[in-house]
PDB file of C-alpha atoms and ligand atoms in Angstrom:
ATOM      1  CA  UNK A 166     -17.379   1.534  -7.014  1.00  0.00           C
ATOM      2  CA  UNK A 167     -17.697   1.239  -3.330  1.00  0.00           C
ATOM      3  CA  UNK A 168     -16.005  -0.885  -0.726  1.00  0.00           C
ATOM      4  CA  UNK A 169     -15.728  -0.859   3.121  1.00  0.00           C
ATOM      5  CA  UNK A 170     -13.739  -3.105   5.116  1.00  0.00           C
ATOM      6  CA  UNK A 171     -13.230  -3.625   8.669  1.00  0.00           C
ATOM      7  CA  UNK A 172     -10.854  -5.236  11.504  1.00  0.00           C
ATOM      8  CA  UNK A 173     -10.918  -5.896  15.163  1.00  0.00           C
ATOM      9  CA  UNK A 174      -8.047  -7.271  15.614  1.00  0.00           C
ATOM     10  CA  UNK A 175      -5.831 -10.258  15.338  1.00  0.00           C
ATOM     11  CA  UNK A 176      -4.291 -12.508  17.290  1.00  0.00           C
ATOM     12  CA  UNK A 177      -4.670 -16.450  18.006  1.00  0.00           C
ATOM     13  CA  UNK A 178      -9.074 -15.715  18.990  1.00  0.00           C
ATOM     14  CA  UNK A 179      -9.710 -18.035  21.519  1.00  0.00           C
ATOM     15  CA  UNK A 180     -12.606 -20.838  19.683  1.00  0.00           C
ATOM     16  CA  UNK A 181     -14.741 -19.473  22.030  1.00  0.00           C
ATOM     17  CA  UNK A 182     -14.429 -15.913  20.964  1.00  0.00           C
ATOM     18  CA  UNK A 183     -15.245 -16.208  17.241  1.00  0.00           C
ATOM     19  CA  UNK A 184     -18.509 -15.664  17.627  1.00  0.00           C
ATOM     20  CA  UNK A 185     -18.398 -12.551  19.199  1.00  0.00           C
ATOM     21  CA  UNK A 186     -16.100 -11.094  16.939  1.00  0.00           C
ATOM     22  CA  UNK A 187     -17.724 -12.204  13.570  1.00  0.00           C
ATOM     23  CA  UNK A 188     -20.704 -10.472  15.481  1.00  0.00           C
ATOM     24  CA  UNK A 189     -19.232  -7.113  16.030  1.00  0.00           C
ATOM     25  CA  UNK A 190     -17.399  -6.789  12.843  1.00  0.00           C
ATOM     26  CA  UNK A 191     -20.286  -8.403  10.664  1.00  0.00           C
ATOM     27  CA  UNK A 192     -22.513  -5.246  12.667  1.00  0.00           C
ATOM     28  CA  UNK A 193     -20.079  -2.686  12.302  1.00  0.00           C
ATOM     29  CA  UNK A 194     -19.961  -3.146   8.600  1.00  0.00           C
ATOM     30  CA  UNK A 195     -23.337  -3.117   8.032  1.00  0.00           C
ATOM     31  CA  UNK A 196     -23.356   0.013   9.975  1.00  0.00           C
ATOM     32  CA  UNK A 197     -20.736   1.485   7.934  1.00  0.00           C
ATOM     33  CA  UNK A 198     -22.265   0.122   4.512  1.00  0.00           C
ATOM     34  CA  UNK A 199     -25.616   2.056   5.127  1.00  0.00           C
ATOM     35  CA  UNK A 200     -24.137   5.135   5.036  1.00  0.00           C
ATOM     36  CA  UNK A 201     -22.207   4.139   1.683  1.00  0.00           C
ATOM     37  CA  UNK A 202     -24.420   2.386  -0.463  1.00  0.00           C
ATOM     38  CA  UNK A 203     -26.898   5.627   0.644  1.00  0.00           C
ATOM     39  CA  UNK A 204     -24.523   7.576  -1.253  1.00  0.00           C
ATOM     40  CA  UNK A 205     -22.964   9.193   1.729  1.00  0.00           C
ATOM     41  CA  UNK A 206     -19.275   9.720   2.642  1.00  0.00           C
ATOM     42  CA  UNK A 207     -15.944   7.726   3.722  1.00  0.00           C
ATOM     43  CA  UNK A 208     -15.474  10.041   6.454  1.00  0.00           C
ATOM     44  CA  UNK A 209     -18.869   8.991   7.957  1.00  0.00           C
ATOM     45  CA  UNK A 210     -18.559   5.436   7.034  1.00  0.00           C
ATOM     46  CA  UNK A 211     -15.704   4.959   8.796  1.00  0.00           C
ATOM     47  CA  UNK A 212     -16.982   7.452  12.088  1.00  0.00           C
ATOM     48  CA  UNK A 213     -20.084   5.081  12.462  1.00  0.00           C
ATOM     49  CA  UNK A 214     -18.595   1.468  11.584  1.00  0.00           C
ATOM     50  CA  UNK A 215     -15.742   2.495  14.367  1.00  0.00           C
ATOM     51  CA  UNK A 216     -18.155   3.790  16.848  1.00  0.00           C
ATOM     52  CA  UNK A 217     -20.069   0.380  16.418  1.00  0.00           C
ATOM     53  CA  UNK A 218     -16.277  -1.672  17.397  1.00  0.00           C
ATOM     54  CA  UNK A 219     -15.828   0.929  20.180  1.00  0.00           C
ATOM     55  CA  UNK A 220     -19.373   0.202  21.779  1.00  0.00           C
ATOM     56  CA  UNK A 221     -19.088  -3.885  21.374  1.00  0.00           C
ATOM     57  CA  UNK A 222     -17.368  -4.852  24.608  1.00  0.00           C
ATOM     58  CA  UNK A 223     -15.586  -7.456  22.404  1.00  0.00           C
ATOM     59  CA  UNK A 224     -13.125  -5.178  21.386  1.00  0.00           C
ATOM     60  CA  UNK A 225      -9.991  -3.250  22.865  1.00  0.00           C
ATOM     61  CA  UNK A 226     -11.648   0.323  21.910  1.00  0.00           C
ATOM     62  CA  UNK A 227     -13.835   2.088  23.777  1.00  0.00           C
ATOM     63  CA  UNK A 228     -15.638   0.465  26.066  1.00  0.00           C
ATOM     64  CA  UNK A 229     -13.880  -3.456  27.092  1.00  0.00           C
ATOM     65  CA  UNK A 230     -10.141  -1.253  26.154  1.00  0.00           C
ATOM     66  CA  UNK A 231      -7.365  -2.951  28.627  1.00  0.00           C
ATOM     67  CA  UNK A 232      -5.927  -0.786  31.229  1.00  0.00           C
ATOM     68  CA  UNK A 233      -2.558   0.560  31.557  1.00  0.00           C
ATOM     69  CA  UNK A 234      -0.424  -0.500  34.698  1.00  0.00           C
ATOM     70  CA  UNK A 235      -1.830   2.610  36.770  1.00  0.00           C
ATOM     71  CA  UNK A 236      -5.569   1.196  36.602  1.00  0.00           C
ATOM     72  CA  UNK A 237      -6.229   3.621  33.663  1.00  0.00           C
ATOM     73  CA  UNK A 238      -8.095   3.458  30.428  1.00  0.00           C
ATOM     74  CA  UNK A 239      -6.048   5.983  28.117  1.00  0.00           C
ATOM     75  CA  UNK A 240      -7.385   5.473  24.042  1.00  0.00           C
ATOM     76  CA  UNK A 241      -6.019   6.115  21.059  1.00  0.00           C
ATOM     77  CA  UNK A 242      -7.249   6.540  17.519  1.00  0.00           C
ATOM     78  CA  UNK A 243      -6.583   8.420  14.316  1.00  0.00           C
ATOM     79  CA  UNK A 244      -8.549   8.975  10.977  1.00  0.00           C
ATOM     80  CA  UNK A 245      -7.142  10.091   7.432  1.00  0.00           C
ATOM     81  CA  UNK A 246      -8.878  11.430   4.286  1.00  0.00           C
ATOM     82  CA  UNK A 247      -6.853  10.080   1.388  1.00  0.00           C
ATOM     83  CA  UNK A 248      -8.360  13.081  -0.874  1.00  0.00           C
ATOM     84  CA  UNK A 249      -8.375  15.795   0.864  1.00  0.00           C
ATOM     85  CA  UNK A 250      -5.253  14.641   3.250  1.00  0.00           C
ATOM     86  CA  UNK A 251      -6.579  16.200   5.906  1.00  0.00           C
ATOM     87  CA  UNK A 252      -5.692  13.314   9.140  1.00  0.00           C
ATOM     88  CA  UNK A 253      -7.008  13.586  13.010  1.00  0.00           C
ATOM     89  CA  UNK A 254      -5.149  11.700  15.836  1.00  0.00           C
ATOM     90  CA  UNK A 255      -5.563  11.857  19.685  1.00  0.00           C
ATOM     91  CA  UNK A 256      -3.525  10.080  22.244  1.00  0.00           C
ATOM     92  CA  UNK A 257      -3.623   8.430  25.997  1.00  0.00           C
ATOM     93  CA  UNK A 258      -7.537   9.934  26.253  1.00  0.00           C
ATOM     94  CA  UNK A 259      -8.957   9.126  29.086  1.00  0.00           C
ATOM     95  CA  UNK A 260     -13.306   9.511  29.679  1.00  0.00           C
ATOM     96  CA  UNK A 261     -14.589   9.673  25.920  1.00  0.00           C
ATOM     97  CA  UNK A 262     -16.595   7.048  24.813  1.00  0.00           C
ATOM     98  CA  UNK A 263     -15.606   7.593  20.839  1.00  0.00           C
ATOM     99  CA  UNK A 264     -11.846   8.605  20.392  1.00  0.00           C
ATOM    100  CA  UNK A 265     -12.496   8.433  16.489  1.00  0.00           C
ATOM    101  CA  UNK A 266     -15.038  10.908  17.066  1.00  0.00           C
ATOM    102  CA  UNK A 267     -12.145  13.167  18.502  1.00  0.00           C
ATOM    103  CA  UNK A 268      -9.844  12.522  16.351  1.00  0.00           C
ATOM    104  CA  UNK A 269     -12.398  13.315  13.337  1.00  0.00           C
ATOM    105  CA  UNK A 270     -12.913  16.213  15.660  1.00  0.00           C
ATOM    106  CA  UNK A 271      -8.841  17.303  15.218  1.00  0.00           C
ATOM    107  CA  UNK A 272      -8.685  16.686  11.634  1.00  0.00           C
ATOM    108  CA  UNK A 273     -12.103  18.715  10.756  1.00  0.00           C
ATOM    109  CA  UNK A 274     -12.020  21.746  13.313  1.00  0.00           C
ATOM    110  CA  UNK A 275      -8.119  22.466  14.147  1.00  0.00           C
ATOM    111  CA  UNK A 276      -4.625  22.950  12.760  1.00  0.00           C
ATOM    112  CA  UNK A 277      -3.387  20.049  14.075  1.00  0.00           C
ATOM    113  CA  UNK A 278      -3.089  16.672  13.257  1.00  0.00           C
ATOM    114  CA  UNK A 279      -2.337  14.271  16.777  1.00  0.00           C
ATOM    115  CA  UNK A 280      -3.430  15.992  20.114  1.00  0.00           C
ATOM    116  CA  UNK A 281      -3.080  13.682  23.424  1.00  0.00           C
ATOM    117  CA  UNK A 282      -4.367  13.673  27.143  1.00  0.00           C
ATOM    118  CA  UNK A 283      -6.215  16.320  28.925  1.00  0.00           C
ATOM    119  CA  UNK A 284      -5.127  18.881  26.028  1.00  0.00           C
ATOM    120  CA  UNK A 285      -7.115  16.638  23.776  1.00  0.00           C
ATOM    121  CA  UNK A 286      -9.982  15.873  25.654  1.00  0.00           C
ATOM    122  CA  UNK A 287     -10.070  19.674  26.593  1.00  0.00           C
ATOM    123  CA  UNK A 288     -10.591  20.261  22.076  1.00  0.00           C
ATOM    124  CA  UNK A 289     -13.038  17.371  22.941  1.00  0.00           C
ATOM    125  CA  UNK A 290     -15.087  18.705  25.396  1.00  0.00           C
ATOM    126  CA  UNK A 291     -14.902  22.627  23.691  1.00  0.00           C
ATOM    127  CA  UNK A 292     -16.485  21.127  20.734  1.00  0.00           C
ATOM    128  CA  UNK A 293     -19.255  18.936  22.925  1.00  0.00           C
ATOM    129  CA  UNK A 294     -17.619  15.029  22.541  1.00  0.00           C
ATOM    130  CA  UNK A 295     -19.321  12.740  24.363  1.00  0.00           C
ATOM    131  CA  UNK A 296     -17.630  12.155  27.781  1.00  0.00           C
ATOM    132  CA  UNK A 297     -17.947   9.076  29.719  1.00  0.00           C
ATOM    133  CA  UNK A 298     -16.704   7.877  33.486  1.00  0.00           C
ATOM    134  CA  UNK A 299     -14.136   5.255  33.435  1.00  0.00           C
ATOM    135  CA  UNK A 300     -16.484   2.790  35.003  1.00  0.00           C
ATOM    136  CA  UNK A 301     -18.475   2.772  31.529  1.00  0.00           C
ATOM    137  CA  UNK A 302     -15.970   2.102  29.625  1.00  0.00           C
ATOM    138  CA  UNK A 303     -14.444  -0.779  32.148  1.00  0.00           C
ATOM    139  CA  UNK A 304     -15.634  -3.977  31.505  1.00  0.00           C
ATOM    140  CA  UNK A 305     -15.506  -7.073  34.621  1.00  0.00           C
ATOM    141  CA  UNK A 306     -12.622  -9.193  31.909  1.00  0.00           C
ATOM    142  CA  UNK A 307     -10.537  -6.728  31.382  1.00  0.00           C
ATOM    143  CA  UNK A 308     -10.433  -6.305  35.121  1.00  0.00           C
ATOM    144  CA  UNK A 309      -9.050  -9.477  35.908  1.00  0.00           C
ATOM    145  CA  UNK A 310      -6.750  -9.165  33.177  1.00  0.00           C
ATOM    146  CA  UNK A 311      -5.585  -6.094  34.910  1.00  0.00           C
ATOM    147  CA  UNK A 312      -5.324  -7.995  38.330  1.00  0.00           C
ATOM    148  CA  UNK A 313      -3.678 -11.313  36.806  1.00  0.00           C
ATOM    149  CA  UNK A 314      -0.632  -9.399  35.022  1.00  0.00           C
ATOM    150  CA  UNK A 315      -0.321  -7.104  38.500  1.00  0.00           C
ATOM    151  CA  UNK A 316       0.522 -10.059  39.718  1.00  0.00           C
ATOM    152  CA  UNK A 317       3.124 -11.522  37.269  1.00  0.00           C
ATOM    153  CA  UNK A 318       6.531 -10.367  37.676  1.00  0.00           C
ATOM    154  CA  UNK A 319       9.116  -8.808  35.103  1.00  0.00           C
ATOM    155  CA  UNK A 320       5.777  -9.149  32.562  1.00  0.00           C
ATOM    156  CA  UNK A 321       6.692  -7.999  29.032  1.00  0.00           C
ATOM    157  CA  UNK A 322       4.153  -6.654  26.252  1.00  0.00           C
ATOM    158  CA  UNK A 323       6.528  -8.473  23.507  1.00  0.00           C
ATOM    159  CA  UNK A 324       6.363 -11.632  24.946  1.00  0.00           C
ATOM    160  CA  UNK A 325       2.576 -11.665  26.189  1.00  0.00           C
ATOM    161  CA  UNK A 326       2.774 -11.290  21.691  1.00  0.00           C
ATOM    162  CA  UNK A 327       4.197 -13.997  21.715  1.00  0.00           C
ATOM    163  CA  UNK A 328       2.294 -15.964  24.036  1.00  0.00           C
ATOM    164  CA  UNK A 329      -0.633 -14.777  21.426  1.00  0.00           C
ATOM    165  CA  UNK A 330      -1.737 -11.612  23.890  1.00  0.00           C
ATOM    166  CA  UNK A 331      -5.375 -10.179  22.535  1.00  0.00           C
ATOM    167  CA  UNK A 332      -5.062  -7.710  20.300  1.00  0.00           C
ATOM    168  CA  UNK A 333      -8.801  -6.869  19.211  1.00  0.00           C
ATOM    169  CA  UNK A 334      -7.924  -2.864  18.256  1.00  0.00           C
ATOM    170  CA  UNK A 335     -10.336  -2.251  15.493  1.00  0.00           C
ATOM    171  CA  UNK A 336     -10.489   0.150  12.254  1.00  0.00           C
ATOM    172  CA  UNK A 337     -12.174   0.505   9.079  1.00  0.00           C
ATOM    173  CA  UNK A 338     -11.240   1.556   5.763  1.00  0.00           C
ATOM    174  CA  UNK A 339     -14.164   2.766   3.095  1.00  0.00           C
ATOM    175  CA  UNK A 340     -14.751   4.054  -0.999  1.00  0.00           C
ATOM    176  CA  UNK A 341     -17.583   6.476  -1.630  1.00  0.00           C
ATOM    177  CA  UNK A 342     -18.926   6.966  -4.735  1.00  0.00           C
ATOM    178  CA  UNK A 343     -16.699  10.226  -5.752  1.00  0.00           C
ATOM    179  CA  UNK A 344     -13.216   7.569  -5.185  1.00  0.00           C
ATOM    180  CA  UNK A 345     -12.466   9.145  -1.991  1.00  0.00           C
ATOM    181  CA  UNK A 346     -10.574   7.031   0.477  1.00  0.00           C
ATOM    182  CA  UNK A 347     -10.813   7.604   4.217  1.00  0.00           C
ATOM    183  CA  UNK A 348      -8.848   5.162   6.904  1.00  0.00           C
ATOM    184  CA  UNK A 349      -9.461   5.094  10.686  1.00  0.00           C
ATOM    185  CA  UNK A 350      -8.111   3.309  13.360  1.00  0.00           C
ATOM    186  CA  UNK A 351      -9.255   2.879  17.368  1.00  0.00           C
ATOM    187  CA  UNK A 352      -7.728   1.011  20.754  1.00  0.00           C
ATOM    188  CA  UNK A 353      -7.372   1.001  24.166  1.00  0.00           C
ATOM    189  CA  UNK A 354      -3.359  -0.196  23.493  1.00  0.00           C
ATOM    190  CA  UNK A 355      -1.646  -3.485  24.897  1.00  0.00           C
ATOM    191  CA  UNK A 356      -2.417  -4.423  28.211  1.00  0.00           C
ATOM    192  CA  UNK A 357      -0.565  -2.974  31.408  1.00  0.00           C
ATOM    193  CA  UNK A 358       1.327   0.084  29.030  1.00  0.00           C
ATOM    194  CA  UNK A 359       3.237   2.541  31.231  1.00  0.00           C
ATOM    195  CA  UNK A 360       1.314   5.592  31.800  1.00  0.00           C
ATOM    196  CA  UNK A 361       0.920   8.013  28.649  1.00  0.00           C
ATOM    197  CA  UNK A 362       2.541   4.894  26.170  1.00  0.00           C
ATOM    198  CA  UNK A 363       1.178   6.156  22.869  1.00  0.00           C
ATOM    199  CA  UNK A 364       0.918   2.897  20.456  1.00  0.00           C
ATOM    200  CA  UNK A 365       0.660   3.018  17.023  1.00  0.00           C
ATOM    201  CA  UNK A 366      -3.028   3.446  16.211  1.00  0.00           C
ATOM    202  CA  UNK A 367      -2.591   7.130  16.636  1.00  0.00           C
ATOM    203  CA  UNK A 368       0.551   7.703  14.239  1.00  0.00           C
ATOM    204  CA  UNK A 369      -0.401   8.625  10.411  1.00  0.00           C
ATOM    205  CA  UNK A 370       1.778   6.302   8.524  1.00  0.00           C
ATOM    206  CA  UNK A 371       1.887   3.318  11.243  1.00  0.00           C
ATOM    207  CA  UNK A 372      -1.207   2.347  12.740  1.00  0.00           C
ATOM    208  CA  UNK A 373      -3.431   4.224   9.734  1.00  0.00           C
ATOM    209  CA  UNK A 374      -2.767   5.744   6.440  1.00  0.00           C
ATOM    210  CA  UNK A 375      -5.239   6.703   3.341  1.00  0.00           C
ATOM    211  CA  UNK A 376      -4.120   8.084  -0.153  1.00  0.00           C
ATOM    212  CA  UNK A 377      -7.021   8.185  -2.404  1.00  0.00           C
ATOM    213  CA  UNK A 378      -4.895   7.845  -5.203  1.00  0.00           C
ATOM    214  CA  UNK A 379      -3.280   4.852  -4.411  1.00  0.00           C
ATOM    215  CA  UNK A 380      -5.111   3.014  -1.381  1.00  0.00           C
ATOM    216  CA  UNK A 381      -6.217   3.375   2.965  1.00  0.00           C
ATOM    217  CA  UNK A 382      -4.771   0.358   5.305  1.00  0.00           C
ATOM    218  CA  UNK A 383      -5.623   0.305   8.932  1.00  0.00           C
ATOM    219  CA  UNK A 384      -3.364  -1.376  11.393  1.00  0.00           C
ATOM    220  CA  UNK A 385      -3.556  -4.213  14.063  1.00  0.00           C
ATOM    221  CA  UNK A 386      -0.885  -5.433  16.202  1.00  0.00           C
ATOM    222  CA  UNK A 387       2.505  -5.058  18.503  1.00  0.00           C
ATOM    223  CA  UNK A 388       1.919  -1.517  17.956  1.00  0.00           C
ATOM    224  CA  UNK A 389       6.391  -1.026  18.821  1.00  0.00           C
ATOM    225  CA  UNK A 390       7.479  -2.859  16.102  1.00  0.00           C
ATOM    226  CA  UNK A 391       4.342  -2.150  13.885  1.00  0.00           C
ATOM    227  CA  UNK A 392       5.550   1.997  15.061  1.00  0.00           C
ATOM    228  CA  UNK A 393       9.484   1.022  13.768  1.00  0.00           C
ATOM    229  CA  UNK A 394       8.187  -0.138  10.068  1.00  0.00           C
ATOM    230  CA  UNK A 395       5.930   2.594   9.498  1.00  0.00           C
ATOM    231  CA  UNK A 396       3.141  -0.297   8.652  1.00  0.00           C
ATOM    232  CA  UNK A 397       0.245   1.805   7.061  1.00  0.00           C
ATOM    233  CA  UNK A 398       2.452   3.683   4.642  1.00  0.00           C
ATOM    234  CA  UNK A 399       4.946   1.076   4.202  1.00  0.00           C
ATOM    235  CA  UNK A 400       1.529  -1.017   2.387  1.00  0.00           C
ATOM    236  CA  UNK A 401       0.240   2.196   0.951  1.00  0.00           C
ATOM    237  CA  UNK A 402       4.398   2.291  -0.809  1.00  0.00           C
ATOM    238  CA  UNK A 403       4.561  -1.082  -1.787  1.00  0.00           C
ATOM    239  CA  UNK A 404       0.985  -0.566  -3.509  1.00  0.00           C
ATOM    240  CA  UNK A 405       2.208   2.064  -5.397  1.00  0.00           C
ATOM    241  CA  UNK A 406       5.180   0.276  -6.879  1.00  0.00           C
ATOM    242  CA  UNK A 407       2.577  -3.027  -7.289  1.00  0.00           C
ATOM    243  CA  UNK A 408       0.504  -1.358  -9.639  1.00  0.00           C
ATOM    244  CA  UNK A 409      -2.372  -2.309  -7.309  1.00  0.00           C
ATOM    245  CA  UNK A 410      -2.198  -5.581  -5.404  1.00  0.00           C
ATOM    246  CA  UNK A 411      -3.123  -5.362  -2.052  1.00  0.00           C
ATOM    247  CA  UNK A 412      -2.535  -9.051  -1.409  1.00  0.00           C
ATOM    248  CA  UNK A 413       1.038  -8.713  -2.632  1.00  0.00           C
ATOM    249  CA  UNK A 414       1.634  -5.167  -1.070  1.00  0.00           C
ATOM    250  CA  UNK A 415      -0.109  -6.701   2.224  1.00  0.00           C
ATOM    251  CA  UNK A 416       1.946  -9.603   2.357  1.00  0.00           C
ATOM    252  CA  UNK A 417       5.055  -7.349   1.536  1.00  0.00           C
ATOM    253  CA  UNK A 418       4.376  -5.656   4.726  1.00  0.00           C
ATOM    254  CA  UNK A 419       4.104  -7.570   7.238  1.00  0.00           C
ATOM    255  CA  UNK A 420       6.914 -10.034   6.579  1.00  0.00           C
ATOM    256  CA  UNK A 421       9.038  -6.822   6.742  1.00  0.00           C
ATOM    257  CA  UNK A 422       7.239  -5.896  10.290  1.00  0.00           C
ATOM    258  CA  UNK A 423       8.438 -10.181  11.687  1.00  0.00           C
ATOM    259  CA  UNK A 424      12.071  -9.997   9.790  1.00  0.00           C
ATOM    260  CA  UNK A 425      13.155  -6.437  11.080  1.00  0.00           C
ATOM    261  CA  UNK A 426      11.040  -5.654  13.927  1.00  0.00           C
ATOM    262  CA  UNK A 427      10.223  -9.292  15.486  1.00  0.00           C
ATOM    263  CA  UNK A 428       6.573  -7.624  15.163  1.00  0.00           C
ATOM    264  CA  UNK A 429       2.860  -9.188  14.760  1.00  0.00           C
ATOM    265  CA  UNK A 430      -0.046  -7.817  13.788  1.00  0.00           C
ATOM    266  CA  UNK A 431      -2.265  -7.520  10.663  1.00  0.00           C
ATOM    267  CA  UNK A 432      -3.489  -5.102   8.392  1.00  0.00           C
ATOM    268  CA  UNK A 433      -6.851  -4.312   6.121  1.00  0.00           C
ATOM    269  CA  UNK A 434      -6.421  -2.702   2.694  1.00  0.00           C
ATOM    270  CA  UNK A 435      -8.274  -0.731   0.257  1.00  0.00           C
ATOM    271  CA  UNK A 436      -6.672  -0.133  -3.301  1.00  0.00           C
ATOM    272  CA  UNK A 437      -7.926   2.692  -5.413  1.00  0.00           C
ATOM    273  CA  UNK A 438      -9.999   0.865  -7.397  1.00  0.00           C
ATOM    274  CA  UNK A 439     -11.729  -0.270  -3.887  1.00  0.00           C
ATOM    275  CA  UNK A 440     -10.549  -4.171  -4.248  1.00  0.00           C
ATOM    276  CA  UNK A 441     -10.090  -5.050  -0.029  1.00  0.00           C
ATOM    277  CA  UNK A 442      -7.660  -7.344   1.263  1.00  0.00           C
ATOM    278  CA  UNK A 443      -6.024  -8.605   4.395  1.00  0.00           C
ATOM    279  CA  UNK A 444      -2.914 -10.110   5.886  1.00  0.00           C
ATOM    280  CA  UNK A 445      -1.460 -11.076   9.103  1.00  0.00           C
ATOM    281  CA  UNK A 446       0.909 -13.176  10.632  1.00  0.00           C
ATOM    282  CA  UNK A 447      -0.947 -14.373  13.905  1.00  0.00           C
ATOM    283  CA  UNK A 448      -3.291 -17.657  13.507  1.00  0.00           C
ATOM    284  CA  UNK A 449      -6.461 -15.597  13.364  1.00  0.00           C
ATOM    285  CA  UNK A 450      -7.977 -11.925  12.487  1.00  0.00           C
ATOM    286  CA  UNK A 451     -11.138 -10.544  11.976  1.00  0.00           C
ATOM    287  CA  UNK A 452     -12.207  -8.539   9.573  1.00  0.00           C
ATOM    288  CA  UNK A 453     -15.452  -8.011   7.671  1.00  0.00           C
ATOM    289  CA  UNK A 454     -15.580  -6.711   3.863  1.00  0.00           C
ATOM    290  CA  UNK A 455     -17.883  -5.397   1.117  1.00  0.00           C
ATOM    291  CA  UNK A 456     -17.542  -4.366  -2.191  1.00  0.00           C
ATOM    292  CA  UNK A 457     -20.942  -3.120  -4.260  1.00  0.00           C
ATOM    293  CA  UNK A 458     -19.906  -5.599  -6.793  1.00  0.00           C
ATOM    294  CA  UNK A 459     -20.022  -8.171  -4.485  1.00  0.00           C
ATOM    295  CA  UNK A 460     -23.631  -9.910  -3.393  1.00  0.00           C
ATOM    296  CA  UNK A 461     -23.078 -10.340   0.174  1.00  0.00           C
ATOM    297  CA  UNK A 462     -20.639  -8.878   2.623  1.00  0.00           C
ATOM    298  CA  UNK A 463     -18.306 -11.572   3.836  1.00  0.00           C
ATOM    299  CA  UNK A 464     -17.388 -12.091   7.559  1.00  0.00           C
ATOM    300  CA  UNK A 465     -13.682 -14.191   8.506  1.00  0.00           C
ATOM    301  CA  UNK A 466     -12.293 -14.931  11.913  1.00  0.00           C
TER     302      UNK A 466
HETATM  303  N1  LIG B  10      -1.580  -1.984  18.112  1.00  0.00           N
HETATM  304  C1  LIG B  10      -2.079  -1.889  18.905  1.00  0.00           C
HETATM  305  C2  LIG B  10      -1.347  -1.001  19.978  1.00  0.00           C
HETATM  306  O1  LIG B  10       0.023  -1.463  20.029  1.00  0.00           O
HETATM  307  C3  LIG B  10      -2.864  -2.927  19.666  1.00  0.00           C
HETATM  308  C4  LIG B  10      -3.097  -3.750  18.466  1.00  0.00           C
HETATM  309  O2  LIG B  10      -3.374  -3.392  17.479  1.00  0.00           O
HETATM  310  O3  LIG B  10      -4.000  -4.595  19.526  1.00  0.00           O
HETATM  311  O4  LIG B  10      -1.252   0.142  20.545  1.00  0.00           O
END
């Protein structure tokens, strides 16, 4: 069994953006699937699927990311190998085209788990990471949004999430022919975040978790709430307890997110048999998945 599931955020995706979201998650899935079905490993599949989404300006990751309150783009990403338990993450990095690749470098080439800011970028430069300019990450839609938010007094992320704020973080979870489960997440965070703010996405256990014996999870949604309930690890714990029912584990964890932290968001899940599932408490969530037991991929928004 090989299996791959990707997401492109959970929110009230308007009708006119549905097609772009479907296209993005489908293309990302295909890119990762090509690797997995050719016998490649889950780390490469997750990295390449997320690369596509980081390049696609539809999503809040890499190009197309939200601006922070200072008008800068600060990116977070993480990746975890559920077999080796190695993981890598970067937070608040600037001018990096593919933060997921920088997270992978931290996982594979450093003795640390999480690097932030200038230090993380410096580490990437030492290892040949592709840098870019702010302008290459910035899209007009986000400049407009930033200007609008800046002109509003008392802007609150929590209230904005209630009013269906965009949440276009991306993620992927893959299982390869050796049964390795790997999860990755990449984001520009939330609009108008305080400079230096770090969300759930680069925090192992919160926005991302994998244990090949149990399953893997990538999250999206309001990061401050997700952190409080350690959402990704919570899903994996429920999975372990219920014998691998991803649908139920995801739903229970999202219920906890809502009840304990008034949170909004979604999760993609693979259990240890590679069976994909999703759970979310937002009107829509963009996702695509495929397993070797399916004839074709499923794309849903
Ligand atoms: N979870 C991300 C964050 O809070 C945002 C998102 O998923 O859209 O940084």
